[in-house]
Each structure stands twice: as structure tokens, then as C-alpha cells.
mmCIF file of C-alpha atoms in Angstrom:
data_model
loop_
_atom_site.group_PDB
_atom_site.id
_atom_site.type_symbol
_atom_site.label_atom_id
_atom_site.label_comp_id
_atom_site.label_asym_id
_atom_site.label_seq_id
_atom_site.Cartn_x
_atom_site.Cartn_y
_atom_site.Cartn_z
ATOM 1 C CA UNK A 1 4.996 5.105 19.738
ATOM 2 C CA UNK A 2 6.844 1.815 20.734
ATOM 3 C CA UNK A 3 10.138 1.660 20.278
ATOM 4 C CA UNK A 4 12.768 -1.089 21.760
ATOM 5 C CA UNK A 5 16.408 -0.857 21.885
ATOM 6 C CA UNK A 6 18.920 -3.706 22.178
ATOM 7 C CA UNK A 7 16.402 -4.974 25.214
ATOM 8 C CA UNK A 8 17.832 -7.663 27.823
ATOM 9 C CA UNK A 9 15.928 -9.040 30.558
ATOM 10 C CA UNK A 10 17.325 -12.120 32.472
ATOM 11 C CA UNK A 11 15.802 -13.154 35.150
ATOM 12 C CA UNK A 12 16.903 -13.605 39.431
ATOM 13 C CA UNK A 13 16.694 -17.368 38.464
ATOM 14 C CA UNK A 14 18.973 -16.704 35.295
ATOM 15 C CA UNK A 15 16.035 -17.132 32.851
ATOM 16 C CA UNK A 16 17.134 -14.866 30.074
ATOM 17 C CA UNK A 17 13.874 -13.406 28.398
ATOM 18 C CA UNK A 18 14.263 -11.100 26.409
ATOM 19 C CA UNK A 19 17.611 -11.734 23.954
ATOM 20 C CA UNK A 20 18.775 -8.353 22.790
ATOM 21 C CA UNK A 21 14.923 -6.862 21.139
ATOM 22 C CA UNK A 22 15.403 -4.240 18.961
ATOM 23 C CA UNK A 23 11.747 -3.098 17.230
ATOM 24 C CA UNK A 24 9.726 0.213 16.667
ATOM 25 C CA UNK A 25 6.102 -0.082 16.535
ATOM 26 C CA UNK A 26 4.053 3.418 15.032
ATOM 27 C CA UNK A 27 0.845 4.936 16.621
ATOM 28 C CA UNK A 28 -1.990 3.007 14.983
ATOM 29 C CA UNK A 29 -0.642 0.104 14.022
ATOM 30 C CA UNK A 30 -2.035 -3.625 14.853
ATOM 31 C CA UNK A 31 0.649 -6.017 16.062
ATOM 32 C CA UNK A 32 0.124 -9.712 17.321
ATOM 33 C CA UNK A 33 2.901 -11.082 18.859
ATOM 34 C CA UNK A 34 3.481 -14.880 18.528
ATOM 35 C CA UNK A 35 5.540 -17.889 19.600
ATOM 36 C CA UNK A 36 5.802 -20.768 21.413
ATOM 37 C CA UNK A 37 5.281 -20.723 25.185
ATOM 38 C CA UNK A 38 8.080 -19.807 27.131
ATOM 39 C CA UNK A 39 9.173 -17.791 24.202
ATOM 40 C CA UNK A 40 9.240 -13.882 25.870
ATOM 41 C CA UNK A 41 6.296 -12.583 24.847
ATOM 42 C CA UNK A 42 4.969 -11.608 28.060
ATOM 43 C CA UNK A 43 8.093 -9.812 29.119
ATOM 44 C CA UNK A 44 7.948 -8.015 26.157
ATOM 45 C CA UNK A 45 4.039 -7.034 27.065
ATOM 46 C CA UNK A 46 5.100 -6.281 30.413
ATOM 47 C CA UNK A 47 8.178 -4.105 29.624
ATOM 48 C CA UNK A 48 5.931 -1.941 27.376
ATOM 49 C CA UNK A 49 3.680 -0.657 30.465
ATOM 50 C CA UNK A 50 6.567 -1.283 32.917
ATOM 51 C CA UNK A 51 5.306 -3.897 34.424
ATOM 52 C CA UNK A 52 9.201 -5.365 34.322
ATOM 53 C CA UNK A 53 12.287 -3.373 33.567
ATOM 54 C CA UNK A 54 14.869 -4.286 31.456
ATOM 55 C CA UNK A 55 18.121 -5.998 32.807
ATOM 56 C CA UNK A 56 19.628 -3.943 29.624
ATOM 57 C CA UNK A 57 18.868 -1.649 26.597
ATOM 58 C CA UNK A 58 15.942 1.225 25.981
ATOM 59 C CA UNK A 59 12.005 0.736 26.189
ATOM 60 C CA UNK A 60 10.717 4.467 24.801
ATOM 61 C CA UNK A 61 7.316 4.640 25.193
ATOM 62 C CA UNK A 62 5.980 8.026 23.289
ATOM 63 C CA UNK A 63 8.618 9.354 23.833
ATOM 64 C CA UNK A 64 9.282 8.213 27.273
ATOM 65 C CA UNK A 65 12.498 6.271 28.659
ATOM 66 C CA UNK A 66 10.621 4.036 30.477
ATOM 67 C CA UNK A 67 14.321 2.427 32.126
ATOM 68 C CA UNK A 68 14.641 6.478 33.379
ATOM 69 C CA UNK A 69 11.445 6.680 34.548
ATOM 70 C CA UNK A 70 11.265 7.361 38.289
ATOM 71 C CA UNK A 71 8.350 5.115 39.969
ATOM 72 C CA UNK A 72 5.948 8.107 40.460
ATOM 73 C CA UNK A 73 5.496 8.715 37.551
ATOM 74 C CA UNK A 74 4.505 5.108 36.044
ATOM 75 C CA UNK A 75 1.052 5.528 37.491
ATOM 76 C CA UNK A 76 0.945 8.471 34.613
ATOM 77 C CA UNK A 77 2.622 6.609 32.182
ATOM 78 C CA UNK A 78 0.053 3.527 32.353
ATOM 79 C CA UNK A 79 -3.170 5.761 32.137
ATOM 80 C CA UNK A 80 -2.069 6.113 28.269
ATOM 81 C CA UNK A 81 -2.027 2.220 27.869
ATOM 82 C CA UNK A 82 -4.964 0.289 28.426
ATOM 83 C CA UNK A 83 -4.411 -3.238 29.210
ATOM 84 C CA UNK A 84 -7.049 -6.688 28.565
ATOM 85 C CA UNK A 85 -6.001 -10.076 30.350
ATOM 86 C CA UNK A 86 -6.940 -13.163 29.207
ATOM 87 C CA UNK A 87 -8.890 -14.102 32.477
ATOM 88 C CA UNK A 88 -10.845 -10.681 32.433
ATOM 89 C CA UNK A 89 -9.783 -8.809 35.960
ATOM 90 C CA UNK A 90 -12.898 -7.371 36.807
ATOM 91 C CA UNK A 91 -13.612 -6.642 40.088
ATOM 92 C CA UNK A 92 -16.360 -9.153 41.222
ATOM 93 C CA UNK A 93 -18.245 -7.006 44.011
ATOM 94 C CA UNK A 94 -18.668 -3.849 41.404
ATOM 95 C CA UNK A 95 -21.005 -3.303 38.254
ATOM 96 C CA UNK A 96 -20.193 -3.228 34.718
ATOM 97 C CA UNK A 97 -20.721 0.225 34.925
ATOM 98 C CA UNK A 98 -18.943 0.574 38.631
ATOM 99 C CA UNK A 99 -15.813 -1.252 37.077
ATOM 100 C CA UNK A 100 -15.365 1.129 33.912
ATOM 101 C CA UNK A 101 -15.741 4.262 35.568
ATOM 102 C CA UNK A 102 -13.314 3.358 38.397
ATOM 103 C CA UNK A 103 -10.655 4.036 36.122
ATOM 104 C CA UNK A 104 -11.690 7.741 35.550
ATOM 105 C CA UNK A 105 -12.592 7.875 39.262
ATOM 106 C CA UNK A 106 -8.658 7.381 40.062
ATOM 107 C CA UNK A 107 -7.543 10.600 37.980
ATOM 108 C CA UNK A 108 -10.785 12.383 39.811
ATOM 109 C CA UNK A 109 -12.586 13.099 36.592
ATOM 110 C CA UNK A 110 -15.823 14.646 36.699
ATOM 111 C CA UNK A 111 -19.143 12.463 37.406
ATOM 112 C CA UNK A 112 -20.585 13.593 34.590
ATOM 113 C CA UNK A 113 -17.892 13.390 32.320
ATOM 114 C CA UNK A 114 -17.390 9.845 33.482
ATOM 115 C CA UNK A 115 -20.975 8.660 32.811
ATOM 116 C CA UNK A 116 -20.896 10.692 29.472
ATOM 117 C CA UNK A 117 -17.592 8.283 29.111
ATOM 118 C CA UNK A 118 -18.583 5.203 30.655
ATOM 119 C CA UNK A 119 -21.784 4.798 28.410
ATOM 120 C CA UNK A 120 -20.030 5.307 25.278
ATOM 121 C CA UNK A 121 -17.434 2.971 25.383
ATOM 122 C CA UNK A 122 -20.432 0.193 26.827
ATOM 123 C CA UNK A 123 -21.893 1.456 23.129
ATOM 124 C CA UNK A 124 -18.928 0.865 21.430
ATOM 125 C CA UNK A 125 -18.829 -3.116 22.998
ATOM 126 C CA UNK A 126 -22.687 -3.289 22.321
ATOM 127 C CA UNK A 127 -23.075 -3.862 26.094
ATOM 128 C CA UNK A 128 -25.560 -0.792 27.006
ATOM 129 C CA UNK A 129 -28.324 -2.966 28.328
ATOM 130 C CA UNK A 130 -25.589 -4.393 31.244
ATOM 131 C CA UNK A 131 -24.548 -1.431 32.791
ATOM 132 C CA UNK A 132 -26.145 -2.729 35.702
ATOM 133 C CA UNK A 133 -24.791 -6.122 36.017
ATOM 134 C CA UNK A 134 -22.396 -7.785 38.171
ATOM 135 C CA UNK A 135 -19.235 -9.629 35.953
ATOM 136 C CA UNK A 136 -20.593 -13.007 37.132
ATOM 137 C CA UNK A 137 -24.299 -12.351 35.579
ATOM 138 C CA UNK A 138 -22.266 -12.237 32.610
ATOM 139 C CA UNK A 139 -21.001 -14.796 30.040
ATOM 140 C CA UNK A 140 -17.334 -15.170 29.644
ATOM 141 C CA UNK A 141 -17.274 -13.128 26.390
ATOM 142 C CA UNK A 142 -18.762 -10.447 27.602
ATOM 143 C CA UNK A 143 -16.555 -10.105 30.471
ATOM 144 C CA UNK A 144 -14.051 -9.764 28.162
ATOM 145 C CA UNK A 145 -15.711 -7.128 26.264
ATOM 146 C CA UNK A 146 -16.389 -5.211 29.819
ATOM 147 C CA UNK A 147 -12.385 -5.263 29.773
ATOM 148 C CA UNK A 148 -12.027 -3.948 26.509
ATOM 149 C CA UNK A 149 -14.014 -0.786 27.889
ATOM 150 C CA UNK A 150 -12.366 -0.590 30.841
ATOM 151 C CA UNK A 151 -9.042 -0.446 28.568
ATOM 152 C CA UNK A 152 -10.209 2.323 26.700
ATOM 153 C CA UNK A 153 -12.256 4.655 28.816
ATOM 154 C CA UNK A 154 -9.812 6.926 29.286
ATOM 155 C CA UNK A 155 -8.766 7.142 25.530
ATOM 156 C CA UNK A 156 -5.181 5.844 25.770
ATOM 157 C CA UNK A 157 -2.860 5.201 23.172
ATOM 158 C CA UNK A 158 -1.419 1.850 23.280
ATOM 159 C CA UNK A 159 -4.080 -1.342 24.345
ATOM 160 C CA UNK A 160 -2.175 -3.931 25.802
ATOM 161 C CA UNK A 161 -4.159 -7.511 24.852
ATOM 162 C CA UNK A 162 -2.595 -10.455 26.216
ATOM 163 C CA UNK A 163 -4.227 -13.567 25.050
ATOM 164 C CA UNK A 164 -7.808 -11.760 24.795
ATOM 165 C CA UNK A 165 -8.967 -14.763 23.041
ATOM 166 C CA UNK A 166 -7.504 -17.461 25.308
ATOM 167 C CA UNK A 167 -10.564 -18.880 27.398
ATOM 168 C CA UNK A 168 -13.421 -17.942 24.655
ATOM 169 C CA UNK A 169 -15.180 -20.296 22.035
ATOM 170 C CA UNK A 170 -14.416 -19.442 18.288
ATOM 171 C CA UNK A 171 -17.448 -17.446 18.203
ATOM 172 C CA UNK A 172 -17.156 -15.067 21.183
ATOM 173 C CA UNK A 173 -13.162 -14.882 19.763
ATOM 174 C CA UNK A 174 -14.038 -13.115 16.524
ATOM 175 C CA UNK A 175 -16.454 -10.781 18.571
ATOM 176 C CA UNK A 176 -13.517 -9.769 20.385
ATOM 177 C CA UNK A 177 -11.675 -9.037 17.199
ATOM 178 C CA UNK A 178 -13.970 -7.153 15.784
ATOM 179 C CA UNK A 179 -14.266 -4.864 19.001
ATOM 180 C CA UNK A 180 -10.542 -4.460 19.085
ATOM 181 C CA UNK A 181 -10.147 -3.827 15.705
ATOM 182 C CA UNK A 182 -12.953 -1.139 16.198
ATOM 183 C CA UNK A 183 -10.887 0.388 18.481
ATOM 184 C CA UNK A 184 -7.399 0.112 16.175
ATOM 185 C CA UNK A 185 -9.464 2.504 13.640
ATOM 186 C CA UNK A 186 -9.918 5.087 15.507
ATOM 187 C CA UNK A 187 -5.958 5.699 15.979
ATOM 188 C CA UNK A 188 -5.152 3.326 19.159
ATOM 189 C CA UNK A 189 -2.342 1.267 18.856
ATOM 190 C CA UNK A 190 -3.230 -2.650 19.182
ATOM 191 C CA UNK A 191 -0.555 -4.742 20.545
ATOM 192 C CA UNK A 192 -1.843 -8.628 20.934
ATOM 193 C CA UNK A 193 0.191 -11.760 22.346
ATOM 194 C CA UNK A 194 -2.004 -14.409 20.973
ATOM 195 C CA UNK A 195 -1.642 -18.000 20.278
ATOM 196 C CA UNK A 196 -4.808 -18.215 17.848
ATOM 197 C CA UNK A 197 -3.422 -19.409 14.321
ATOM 198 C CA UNK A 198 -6.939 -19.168 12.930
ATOM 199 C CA UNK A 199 -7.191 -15.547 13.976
ATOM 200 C CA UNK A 200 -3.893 -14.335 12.554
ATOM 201 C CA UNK A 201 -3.889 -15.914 9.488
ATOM 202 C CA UNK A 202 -7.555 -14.831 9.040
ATOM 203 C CA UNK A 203 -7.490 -11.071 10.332
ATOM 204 C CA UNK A 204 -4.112 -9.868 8.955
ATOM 205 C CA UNK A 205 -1.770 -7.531 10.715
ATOM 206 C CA UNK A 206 2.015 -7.346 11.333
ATOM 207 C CA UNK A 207 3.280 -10.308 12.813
ATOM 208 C CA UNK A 208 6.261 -10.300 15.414
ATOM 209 C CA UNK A 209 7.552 -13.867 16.465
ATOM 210 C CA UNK A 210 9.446 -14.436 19.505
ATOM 211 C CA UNK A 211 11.587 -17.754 19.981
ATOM 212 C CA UNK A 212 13.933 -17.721 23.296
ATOM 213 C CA UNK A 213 13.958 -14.079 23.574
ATOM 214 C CA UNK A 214 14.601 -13.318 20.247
ATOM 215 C CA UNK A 215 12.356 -11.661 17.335
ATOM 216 C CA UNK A 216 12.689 -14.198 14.306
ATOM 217 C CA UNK A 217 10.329 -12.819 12.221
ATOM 218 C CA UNK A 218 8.557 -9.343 11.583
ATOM 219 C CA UNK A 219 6.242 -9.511 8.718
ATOM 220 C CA UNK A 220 3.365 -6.976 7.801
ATOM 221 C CA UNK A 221 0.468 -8.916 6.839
ATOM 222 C CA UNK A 222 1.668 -11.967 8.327
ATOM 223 C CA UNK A 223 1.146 -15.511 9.038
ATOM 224 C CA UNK A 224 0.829 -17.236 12.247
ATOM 225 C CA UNK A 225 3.829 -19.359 11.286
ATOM 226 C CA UNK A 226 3.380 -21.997 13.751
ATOM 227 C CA UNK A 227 1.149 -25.437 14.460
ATOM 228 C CA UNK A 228 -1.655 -25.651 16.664
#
């Protein structure tokens, strides 16, 4: 599904960020990625949807060279990866509902297939009853969950989570977790840059740590590994 080879990326300012990545990640699987800041791990997110390309080296996403990929055809590679930020991205003037089905409106699905669509993944986040709502009539947790559906409204493959957890109270964090791991068992592949120690060592998955571009460690079932 994932699969990096020998991956450079250095920076105009000569930041090197990725150090030579070599690492294959299967359909399915559930993957935090860890380190300190300033580490690489979001170059590494963003090389997997192609957000950056690699100075060096292969990113093959299924089956896709992504450093051979001509720019028209990203738009097709990215509906297949769903992606959650850590500060939500919804867009403020649309509904719940308005801001999940945007994403099927862009590959001009059908109306009906994309309220068929729309209200199942609000049932899978257990947010039904605020279809209606504006993002700000929500609390910060479920925003997050409104960008969890957003993700995965269009069934892709890979979900991108990039700190998910970041600005949410311990609670609201596990809620997250269960929703994504939800989603990991029905075949997505769950890649997560996190910095929660509690949540990794609790909720255990493979474990890739990243120090100065490197991978240092690359453990199924893993520990966290660092303080904090």
C-alpha cells in the first residue's frame, strides 16, 4: 500500500528531512508515527499524499510512483487518501452535512448517492443529530470527528491523521481513537503522527520513530519510546 524507497528530502533552506527512509506499510495496517519535533514526520505525511516530493528515492503509493506522477493526476491520487489535521479544516460558512458531501460533490457524484453517503459516515462518528450545524456550534471534538467523515466519505484507502489528538482533552482524545480505529477495521489503512505517549502505549499498533530524518525504530505493538 505504502511503500518508501531510499527517500531524501532536503529542503531550499538546506534542512535535510527526510535521511534516506526506506519502509513498506500493508493495506490495513495501523501505524503511529513518533518523534521529537523537528524530527520529519510531517514530510513523511506529506510525501505520502504528495503534498512534497522527494529531493531523492521512490514514494509508491498502491502501486503508484508518486515522484513519476504528472500533476494532473494527483487530484486522483488524493481522492484514495483521506486526510484529518489537527486544527480540523472545516469550512466555517458550510454545514456539517454541506462540508462532507463537498468532497463527493468535486468527483460529481450523484445527490442521492451522496446523501445515502454523507449520512452514513455522520452514523459511523455518532454525529446524525448535527447534520445541520455550522463547525462553530460545535465543540472542538466533534469538529474533529466531522473531519474524520469528511476523510472517509469517499471510501479511500489510506487516512492521513496528523496529530488528530493535538488540541483535544484526554476524553474527547480516546473518542477519536475509537472512531479511527473503527475505521482501521473495516480495511483502511491508518497512518497517525502523534505525540500522545498515553495513547500509544495504551492502544497498541506498529510504531515508526523518526529522529533527524531517520527511522530508528519500527516495532509492531510498540511503545511510545519517548518522555512527555
Amino acid at each position: 500500500m505504502i511503500l518508501m524507497e531510499n527517500v531524501f528530502k532536503t529542503y531550499t533552506n538546506g534542512v535535510i528531512a527526510l535521511n534516506g527512509i526506506s519502509v513498506d506499510i500493508e493495506q490495513g495496517e495501523f501505524v503511529y508515527i513518533v518523534g521529537p519535533s523537528g524530527a520529519g514526520k510531517s514530510t513523511f505525511i506529506k510525501s505520502i499524499y504528495r503534498e512534497i516530493k522527494p529531493t531523492k528515492g521512490k514514494v509508491i503509493i498502491n502501486n503508484m510512483d508518486l515522484s513519476e506522477m504528472k500533476e494532473n493526476k494527483v487530484p486522483m491520487l488524493r481522492r484514495n487518501i483521506g486526510v484529518v489535521f489537527q486544527d480540523f479544516r472545516l469550512l466555517p460558512k458550510l454545514t456539517v452535512y454541506e462540508n462532507i458531501a463537498f468532497a463527493l460533490e468535486v468527483i460529481e457524484e450523484t445527490p442521492r448517492n451522496i446523501r445515502k453517503r454523507v449520512m452514513e459516515v455522520l452514523d459511523l462518528v455518532n454525529l446524525k443529530n448535527k447534520a445541520r450545524f455550522l463547525p462553530d456550534e460545535l465543540s472542538g471534538g466533534e469538529q474533529q470527528r466531522i473531519s474524520i467523515a469528511r476523510a472517509i466519505v469517499n471510501n479511500p484507502k489510506i487516512v492521513i491523521a496528523d496529530e488528530p489528538t493535538g488540541n483535544l482533552d484526554p476524553e474527547t482524545s480516546w473518542e477519536i481513537m475509537r472512531v479511527l480505529e473503527t475505521v482501521n477495521s473495516q480495511g483502511t489503512t491508518i497512518i497517525m503522527a502523534t505525540h500522545s505517549k498515553e495513547i500509544v502505549n495504551t492502544i497498541k499498533k506498529r510504531v515508526i520513530a523518526i529522529e533527524n530524518g531517520r527511522i530508528v525504530r519500527d516495532e509492531y505493538r510498540g511503545d511510545y519510546g519517548y518522555e512527555g
